[in-house]
Tab-separated table of C-alpha atoms in Angstrom:
chain	number	residue	atom	x	y	z
B	181	MET	CA	-26.762	0.441	12.815
B	182	ARG	CA	-29.498	1.381	15.241
B	183	LYS	CA	-31.180	4.726	15.151
B	184	ASN	CA	-30.486	6.797	18.254
B	185	SER	CA	-33.323	7.168	20.712
B	186	ILE	CA	-34.385	10.610	21.880
B	187	LYS	CA	-32.711	9.978	25.235
B	188	ASN	CA	-29.437	8.926	23.593
B	189	THR	CA	-29.488	11.962	21.275
B	190	ARG	CA	-30.018	14.260	24.268
B	191	ILE	CA	-27.177	12.591	26.198
B	192	ASN	CA	-24.888	12.952	23.167
B	193	GLY	CA	-25.623	16.673	23.014
B	194	GLU	CA	-25.072	17.219	26.733
B	195	VAL	CA	-21.813	15.276	26.762
B	196	GLN	CA	-20.598	17.204	23.696
B	197	LYS	CA	-21.419	20.560	25.303
B	198	GLU	CA	-19.768	19.706	28.634
B	199	LEU	CA	-16.749	18.147	26.933
B	200	SER	CA	-16.133	21.268	24.869
B	201	VAL	CA	-16.394	23.466	28.001
B	202	ILE	CA	-13.942	21.247	29.886
B	203	ILE	CA	-11.432	21.200	27.016
B	204	ARG	CA	-11.693	24.947	26.427
B	205	ASN	CA	-11.701	26.224	30.013
B	206	GLU	CA	-10.318	23.667	32.442
B	207	ILE	CA	-7.479	21.755	30.809
B	208	LYS	CA	-4.157	23.571	31.071
B	209	ASP	CA	-2.051	21.104	29.030
B	210	PRO	CA	0.180	23.070	26.609
B	211	ARG	CA	-0.036	20.239	24.056
B	212	ILE	CA	-3.728	20.902	23.488
B	213	HIS	CA	-4.116	23.422	20.688
B	214	PRO	CA	-6.333	26.451	21.501
B	215	MET	CA	-8.341	25.939	18.290
B	216	THR	CA	-9.745	22.546	19.312
B	217	SER	CA	-13.420	21.727	18.752
B	218	VAL	CA	-15.621	18.803	19.743
B	219	MET	CA	-17.417	18.046	16.484
B	220	ASP	CA	-19.563	15.116	17.554
B	221	VAL	CA	-20.048	12.695	20.423
B	222	GLU	CA	-21.485	9.186	20.255
B	223	VAL	CA	-22.352	7.688	23.623
B	224	ALA	CA	-23.163	3.981	23.608
B	225	PRO	CA	-26.724	3.129	24.734
B	226	ASP	CA	-25.354	1.408	27.869
B	227	LEU	CA	-23.390	4.599	28.766
B	228	LYS	CA	-20.143	2.633	29.100
B	229	THR	CA	-18.187	4.072	26.161
B	230	CYS	CA	-18.107	7.309	24.221
B	231	LYS	CA	-16.455	8.349	20.969
B	232	ALA	CA	-15.535	12.037	20.855
B	233	TYR	CA	-14.680	13.383	17.402
B	234	ILE	CA	-12.158	16.207	17.802
B	235	SER	CA	-11.231	18.776	15.151
B	236	VAL	CA	-7.989	20.730	15.496
B	237	PHE	CA	-7.111	23.769	13.393
B	238	GLY	CA	-3.383	23.458	12.773
B	239	ASP	CA	-0.670	21.319	11.281
B	240	LYS	CA	-0.264	17.567	11.667
B	241	GLU	CA	2.041	17.899	14.684
B	242	ALA	CA	-0.487	20.079	16.536
B	243	LYS	CA	-3.247	17.548	15.832
B	244	GLU	CA	-1.204	14.611	17.105
B	245	ALA	CA	-0.059	16.529	20.190
B	246	THR	CA	-3.644	17.559	20.968
B	247	ILE	CA	-4.924	13.974	20.736
B	248	ARG	CA	-2.040	12.771	22.969
B	249	GLY	CA	-2.796	15.516	25.500
B	250	LEU	CA	-6.499	14.660	25.536
B	251	LYS	CA	-5.776	10.954	25.989
B	252	ASN	CA	-3.505	11.765	28.946
B	253	ALA	CA	-6.180	13.989	30.495
B	254	GLU	CA	-8.968	11.460	29.965
B	255	GLY	CA	-9.233	10.596	33.675
B	256	TYR	CA	-9.580	14.248	34.640
B	257	ILE	CA	-12.097	14.888	31.847
B	258	ARG	CA	-14.140	11.862	32.866
B	259	ARG	CA	-14.143	12.997	36.513
B	260	GLN	CA	-15.317	16.488	35.503
B	261	LEU	CA	-18.078	14.963	33.339
B	262	ALA	CA	-19.202	12.870	36.299
B	263	LYS	CA	-19.456	16.020	38.434
B	264	THR	CA	-21.462	18.029	35.899
B	265	LEU	CA	-23.659	15.345	34.317
B	266	ASN	CA	-25.981	13.197	36.364
B	267	LEU	CA	-25.589	9.886	34.537
B	268	ARG	CA	-25.760	6.356	35.904
B	269	ASN	CA	-22.339	5.607	34.383
B	270	THR	CA	-19.736	8.077	33.216
B	271	PRO	CA	-18.594	6.833	29.819
B	272	GLU	CA	-15.015	5.923	28.985
B	273	ILE	CA	-13.973	8.443	26.318
B	274	ARG	CA	-12.101	7.632	23.111
B	275	PHE	CA	-10.816	10.695	21.287
B	276	ILE	CA	-10.869	10.407	17.492
B	277	LEU	CA	-9.351	13.025	15.201
B	278	ASP	CA	-12.029	14.381	12.847
B	279	GLU	CA	-10.635	15.770	9.605
B	280	SER	CA	-13.944	16.216	7.791
B	281	ILE	CA	-13.802	20.036	7.871
B	282	GLU	CA	-10.302	20.058	6.406
B	283	TYR	CA	-11.377	17.539	3.779
B	284	GLY	CA	-14.371	19.711	2.856
B	285	VAL	CA	-12.201	22.831	2.543
B	286	ASN	CA	-9.759	20.989	0.269
B	287	MET	CA	-12.607	19.687	-1.886
B	288	SER	CA	-14.071	23.185	-2.124
B	289	LYS	CA	-10.696	24.558	-3.265
B	290	LEU	CA	-10.392	21.827	-5.888
B	291	ILE	CA	-13.892	22.514	-7.192
B	292	ASP	CA	-13.174	26.263	-7.352
B	293	SER	CA	-9.939	25.697	-9.273
B	294	VAL	CA	-11.679	23.407	-11.763
B	295	THR	CA	-14.507	25.905	-12.332
B	296	LYS	CA	-11.978	28.740	-12.830
B	297	LYS	CA	-10.098	26.659	-15.393
B	298	ASP	CA	-13.377	25.829	-17.091
B	299	GLU	CA	-14.370	29.520	-17.184
B	300	ASN	CA	-10.974	30.507	-18.596
B	301	THR	CA	-11.143	27.913	-21.375
B	302	SER	CA	-14.714	28.912	-22.277
B	303	GLU	CA	-13.655	32.590	-22.482
B	304	GLU	CA	-10.747	31.660	-24.766
B	305	ASP	CA	-13.062	29.685	-27.056
B	306	ALA	CA	-15.494	32.617	-27.403
């Protein structure tokens, strides 16, 4: 995998910022959960495609509904990006559900429970 150039990194950041503003303020779809975050954006070097990693705080149904709502609103989102960003091409956006935060929280809980069990057994031995 190629390392991102400075230009590509800057474009990724700008697209991420504008995408989060559009999702938060301009989309009125009731399927899109209010606790939706744009975690990361990867724009291809040719500016044709873009992967947007979306994190949703909620249950599985809310996550699926949010992704469906975003996919339906992709044309509107792309048009708004074209208005706000001055890019040669406005990338086609693919929304991908990012569950890394939830995974990290679950791992943290598991580690805490193991350390508590370990502390309890060491106190019983003493």
